[in-house]
C-alpha cells in the first residue's frame, strides 16, 4: 500500500510537469512545401553538365569531293593501336602524328577504315584522338576484306 502511494505521488508530479509544457507541432503540409521549394531551387540553380559527343555533318550522296592524295591520312584501327602507312602506332604516337599533320596543313582528311572484325570502341578511340588534335575532316570507310568499295 505504501508503495502504491509513492508511485502515485511520483506519477502525479511527473504529470504536472507535462501539463505545463507547450507542445510544438509542425504542420506536414508546410514541410512538404518547403522541401518542394528547396528541390526546385537546387534544380534551377545547378549547372547541368552536358557531355560532349562526336557529331558528324554528313554530306549528300552526290556531293563527292576530289581530294589531293597528300592531304589524306588513312588509319586502320586495330586491337593494339592504329596502323598508318603500314606502321603500327600506339595512341600517343598516333595523336602526335595527327597533330603534326594538322600543323602542316589544316586541310588534312583522316580516313578511318573499319573492318567488320574491329570492335566499336576502337572507332570511338580514333574519333576522340582526331577530335583532341583538332582534325575535323573525317571520313569513315568500311573495309570488306577483298577491296570492295
PDB file of C-alpha atoms in Angstrom:
ATOM      1  CA  UNK A   1       0.000   0.000   0.000  1.00  0.00           C
ATOM      2  CA  UNK A   2       2.774   2.391   0.876  1.00  0.00           C
ATOM      3  CA  UNK A   3       4.473   1.558  -2.385  1.00  0.00           C
ATOM      4  CA  UNK A   4       1.337   2.400  -4.331  1.00  0.00           C
ATOM      5  CA  UNK A   5       1.187   5.835  -2.700  1.00  0.00           C
ATOM      6  CA  UNK A   6       4.819   6.546  -3.542  1.00  0.00           C
ATOM      7  CA  UNK A   7       4.328   5.508  -7.137  1.00  0.00           C
ATOM      8  CA  UNK A   8       1.111   7.510  -7.322  1.00  0.00           C
ATOM      9  CA  UNK A   9       2.823  10.652  -5.969  1.00  0.00           C
ATOM     10  CA  UNK A  10       5.728  10.228  -8.360  1.00  0.00           C
ATOM     11  CA  UNK A  11       3.415   9.879 -11.337  1.00  0.00           C
ATOM     12  CA  UNK A  12       1.329  12.881 -10.286  1.00  0.00           C
ATOM     13  CA  UNK A  13       4.427  15.094 -10.029  1.00  0.00           C
ATOM     14  CA  UNK A  14       5.500  13.958 -13.433  1.00  0.00           C
ATOM     15  CA  UNK A  15       2.044  14.645 -14.888  1.00  0.00           C
ATOM     16  CA  UNK A  16       2.114  18.206 -13.517  1.00  0.00           C
ATOM     17  CA  UNK A  17       5.408  18.855 -15.294  1.00  0.00           C
ATOM     18  CA  UNK A  18       3.981  17.622 -18.589  1.00  0.00           C
ATOM     19  CA  UNK A  19       0.747  19.615 -18.253  1.00  0.00           C
ATOM     20  CA  UNK A  20       2.567  22.942 -18.100  1.00  0.00           C
ATOM     21  CA  UNK A  21       4.642  22.324 -21.218  1.00  0.00           C
ATOM     22  CA  UNK A  22       3.800  23.757 -24.605  1.00  0.00           C
ATOM     23  CA  UNK A  23       3.910  21.271 -27.405  1.00  0.00           C
ATOM     24  CA  UNK A  24       5.435  22.154 -30.736  1.00  0.00           C
ATOM     25  CA  UNK A  25       3.557  20.941 -33.735  1.00  0.00           C
ATOM     26  CA  UNK A  26       4.921  21.216 -37.256  1.00  0.00           C
ATOM     27  CA  UNK A  27       2.360  21.005 -39.987  1.00  0.00           C
ATOM     28  CA  UNK A  28       3.468  18.342 -42.502  1.00  0.00           C
ATOM     29  CA  UNK A  29       1.946  20.200 -45.462  1.00  0.00           C
ATOM     30  CA  UNK A  30       4.197  23.198 -44.894  1.00  0.00           C
ATOM     31  CA  UNK A  31       7.196  20.866 -44.603  1.00  0.00           C
ATOM     32  CA  UNK A  32       6.283  19.350 -47.962  1.00  0.00           C
ATOM     33  CA  UNK A  33       6.007  22.839 -49.465  1.00  0.00           C
ATOM     34  CA  UNK A  34       9.410  23.818 -48.127  1.00  0.00           C
ATOM     35  CA  UNK A  35      11.075  20.647 -49.387  1.00  0.00           C
ATOM     36  CA  UNK A  36       9.461  21.110 -52.809  1.00  0.00           C
ATOM     37  CA  UNK A  37      10.687  24.711 -52.987  1.00  0.00           C
ATOM     38  CA  UNK A  38      14.207  23.659 -51.976  1.00  0.00           C
ATOM     39  CA  UNK A  39      14.205  20.953 -54.618  1.00  0.00           C
ATOM     40  CA  UNK A  40      13.063  23.450 -57.238  1.00  0.00           C
ATOM     41  CA  UNK A  41      15.712  25.947 -56.140  1.00  0.00           C
ATOM     42  CA  UNK A  42      18.530  23.416 -56.469  1.00  0.00           C
ATOM     43  CA  UNK A  43      17.317  22.215 -59.854  1.00  0.00           C
ATOM     44  CA  UNK A  44      17.137  25.756 -61.224  1.00  0.00           C
ATOM     45  CA  UNK A  45      20.455  26.954 -59.803  1.00  0.00           C
ATOM     46  CA  UNK A  46      22.542  23.868 -60.500  1.00  0.00           C
ATOM     47  CA  UNK A  47      24.543  23.743 -63.665  1.00  0.00           C
ATOM     48  CA  UNK A  48      23.826  20.841 -65.927  1.00  0.00           C
ATOM     49  CA  UNK A  49      26.839  19.084 -67.330  1.00  0.00           C
ATOM     50  CA  UNK A  50      26.245  18.210 -70.953  1.00  0.00           C
ATOM     51  CA  UNK A  51      28.551  15.550 -72.237  1.00  0.00           C
ATOM     52  CA  UNK A  52      30.181  16.398 -75.480  1.00  0.00           C
ATOM     53  CA  UNK A  53      29.845  13.810 -78.144  1.00  0.00           C
ATOM     54  CA  UNK A  54      31.276  13.341 -81.560  1.00  0.00           C
ATOM     55  CA  UNK A  55      28.952  14.907 -84.096  1.00  0.00           C
ATOM     56  CA  UNK A  56      29.101  14.413 -87.831  1.00  0.00           C
ATOM     57  CA  UNK A  57      27.754  16.569 -90.586  1.00  0.00           C
ATOM     58  CA  UNK A  58      27.038  14.030 -93.259  1.00  0.00           C
ATOM     59  CA  UNK A  59      27.317  15.119 -96.894  1.00  0.00           C
ATOM     60  CA  UNK A  60      24.769  14.425 -99.596  1.00  0.00           C
ATOM     61  CA  UNK A  61      25.270  11.319-101.706  1.00  0.00           C
ATOM     62  CA  UNK A  62      26.085  13.326-104.806  1.00  0.00           C
ATOM     63  CA  UNK A  63      28.487  15.663-103.016  1.00  0.00           C
ATOM     64  CA  UNK A  64      31.708  13.815-103.833  1.00  0.00           C
ATOM     65  CA  UNK A  65      34.819  15.942-103.470  1.00  0.00           C
ATOM     66  CA  UNK A  66      38.178  15.307-105.097  1.00  0.00           C
ATOM     67  CA  UNK A  67      40.987  15.493-102.568  1.00  0.00           C
ATOM     68  CA  UNK A  68      44.727  15.536-103.162  1.00  0.00           C
ATOM     69  CA  UNK A  69      46.478  12.345-102.076  1.00  0.00           C
ATOM     70  CA  UNK A  70      48.942  14.277 -99.896  1.00  0.00           C
ATOM     71  CA  UNK A  71      46.072  15.606 -97.760  1.00  0.00           C
ATOM     72  CA  UNK A  72      44.761  12.137 -96.898  1.00  0.00           C
ATOM     73  CA  UNK A  73      45.736  10.075 -93.874  1.00  0.00           C
ATOM     74  CA  UNK A  74      44.366   6.532 -93.864  1.00  0.00           C
ATOM     75  CA  UNK A  75      44.197   4.895 -90.456  1.00  0.00           C
ATOM     76  CA  UNK A  76      43.264   1.312 -89.679  1.00  0.00           C
ATOM     77  CA  UNK A  77      42.227   0.905 -86.029  1.00  0.00           C
ATOM     78  CA  UNK A  78      43.493  -2.368 -84.585  1.00  0.00           C
ATOM     79  CA  UNK A  79      43.366  -4.034 -81.187  1.00  0.00           C
ATOM     80  CA  UNK A  80      46.701  -2.621 -80.040  1.00  0.00           C
ATOM     81  CA  UNK A  81      46.854   0.691 -81.861  1.00  0.00           C
ATOM     82  CA  UNK A  82      46.395   2.316 -85.236  1.00  0.00           C
ATOM     83  CA  UNK A  83      48.027   1.269 -88.490  1.00  0.00           C
ATOM     84  CA  UNK A  84      49.046   4.159 -90.758  1.00  0.00           C
ATOM     85  CA  UNK A  85      51.156   3.578 -93.902  1.00  0.00           C
ATOM     86  CA  UNK A  86      51.909   0.031 -92.769  1.00  0.00           C
ATOM     87  CA  UNK A  87      53.285   1.110 -89.374  1.00  0.00           C
ATOM     88  CA  UNK A  88      51.561   0.401 -86.067  1.00  0.00           C
ATOM     89  CA  UNK A  89      51.212   3.414 -83.761  1.00  0.00           C
ATOM     90  CA  UNK A  90      50.126   3.496 -80.137  1.00  0.00           C
ATOM     91  CA  UNK A  91      47.512   6.093 -79.150  1.00  0.00           C
ATOM     92  CA  UNK A  92      50.060   8.754 -78.078  1.00  0.00           C
ATOM     93  CA  UNK A  93      52.152   8.299 -81.216  1.00  0.00           C
ATOM     94  CA  UNK A  94      49.031   8.395 -83.394  1.00  0.00           C
ATOM     95  CA  UNK A  95      47.956  11.621 -81.704  1.00  0.00           C
ATOM     96  CA  UNK A  96      51.383  13.193 -82.340  1.00  0.00           C
ATOM     97  CA  UNK A  97      51.220  12.064 -85.975  1.00  0.00           C
ATOM     98  CA  UNK A  98      47.821  13.730 -86.430  1.00  0.00           C
ATOM     99  CA  UNK A  99      48.969  16.905 -84.633  1.00  0.00           C
ATOM    100  CA  UNK A 100      51.966  17.151 -86.974  1.00  0.00           C
ATOM    101  CA  UNK A 101      49.749  16.568 -89.995  1.00  0.00           C
ATOM    102  CA  UNK A 102      47.273  19.264 -88.911  1.00  0.00           C
ATOM    103  CA  UNK A 103      50.084  21.748 -88.239  1.00  0.00           C
ATOM    104  CA  UNK A 104      51.472  21.118 -91.747  1.00  0.00           C
ATOM    105  CA  UNK A 105      48.128  21.548 -93.461  1.00  0.00           C
ATOM    106  CA  UNK A 106      44.743  22.214 -91.834  1.00  0.00           C
ATOM    107  CA  UNK A 107      43.071  20.675 -94.903  1.00  0.00           C
ATOM    108  CA  UNK A 108      44.158  17.163 -93.924  1.00  0.00           C
ATOM    109  CA  UNK A 109      41.484  14.482 -94.014  1.00  0.00           C
ATOM    110  CA  UNK A 110      41.525  11.404 -91.818  1.00  0.00           C
ATOM    111  CA  UNK A 111      40.009   8.292 -93.355  1.00  0.00           C
ATOM    112  CA  UNK A 112      39.244   5.690 -90.727  1.00  0.00           C
ATOM    113  CA  UNK A 113      38.954   2.302 -92.395  1.00  0.00           C
ATOM    114  CA  UNK A 114      36.983  -0.137 -90.290  1.00  0.00           C
ATOM    115  CA  UNK A 115      36.842  -3.856 -90.857  1.00  0.00           C
ATOM    116  CA  UNK A 116      33.970  -5.973 -89.622  1.00  0.00           C
ATOM    117  CA  UNK A 117      36.201  -7.699 -87.061  1.00  0.00           C
ATOM    118  CA  UNK A 118      37.291  -4.445 -85.385  1.00  0.00           C
ATOM    119  CA  UNK A 119      35.460  -3.525 -82.199  1.00  0.00           C
ATOM    120  CA  UNK A 120      33.419  -0.348 -81.997  1.00  0.00           C
ATOM    121  CA  UNK A 121      35.476   1.124 -79.142  1.00  0.00           C
ATOM    122  CA  UNK A 122      38.487   1.321 -81.464  1.00  0.00           C
ATOM    123  CA  UNK A 123      36.474   3.561 -83.808  1.00  0.00           C
ATOM    124  CA  UNK A 124      35.425   5.756 -80.888  1.00  0.00           C
ATOM    125  CA  UNK A 125      39.052   5.962 -79.773  1.00  0.00           C
ATOM    126  CA  UNK A 126      40.168   7.002 -83.270  1.00  0.00           C
ATOM    127  CA  UNK A 127      37.442   9.652 -83.409  1.00  0.00           C
ATOM    128  CA  UNK A 128      38.355  11.010 -79.981  1.00  0.00           C
ATOM    129  CA  UNK A 129      42.042  11.256 -80.939  1.00  0.00           C
ATOM    130  CA  UNK A 130      41.042  13.162 -84.082  1.00  0.00           C
ATOM    131  CA  UNK A 131      38.869  15.492 -82.016  1.00  0.00           C
ATOM    132  CA  UNK A 132      41.677  16.085 -79.494  1.00  0.00           C
ATOM    133  CA  UNK A 133      44.083  17.079 -82.261  1.00  0.00           C
ATOM    134  CA  UNK A 134      41.613  19.468 -83.871  1.00  0.00           C
ATOM    135  CA  UNK A 135      41.209  17.399 -87.011  1.00  0.00           C
ATOM    136  CA  UNK A 136      37.598  17.879 -88.043  1.00  0.00           C
ATOM    137  CA  UNK A 137      37.603  16.464 -91.563  1.00  0.00           C
ATOM    138  CA  UNK A 138      36.996  12.773 -91.000  1.00  0.00           C
ATOM    139  CA  UNK A 139      35.739  10.079 -93.303  1.00  0.00           C
ATOM    140  CA  UNK A 140      34.629   6.593 -92.308  1.00  0.00           C
ATOM    141  CA  UNK A 141      35.127   3.729 -94.692  1.00  0.00           C
ATOM    142  CA  UNK A 142      34.165   0.098 -94.293  1.00  0.00           C
ATOM    143  CA  UNK A 143      36.707  -2.488 -95.395  1.00  0.00           C
ATOM    144  CA  UNK A 144      35.081  -5.633 -96.704  1.00  0.00           C
ATOM    145  CA  UNK A 145      38.372  -7.514 -96.801  1.00  0.00           C
ATOM    146  CA  UNK A 146      38.592  -8.083-100.559  1.00  0.00           C
ATOM    147  CA  UNK A 147      38.807  -4.395-101.595  1.00  0.00           C
ATOM    148  CA  UNK A 148      35.138  -3.977-102.494  1.00  0.00           C
ATOM    149  CA  UNK A 149      34.215  -0.346-102.044  1.00  0.00           C
TER     150      UNK A 149
END
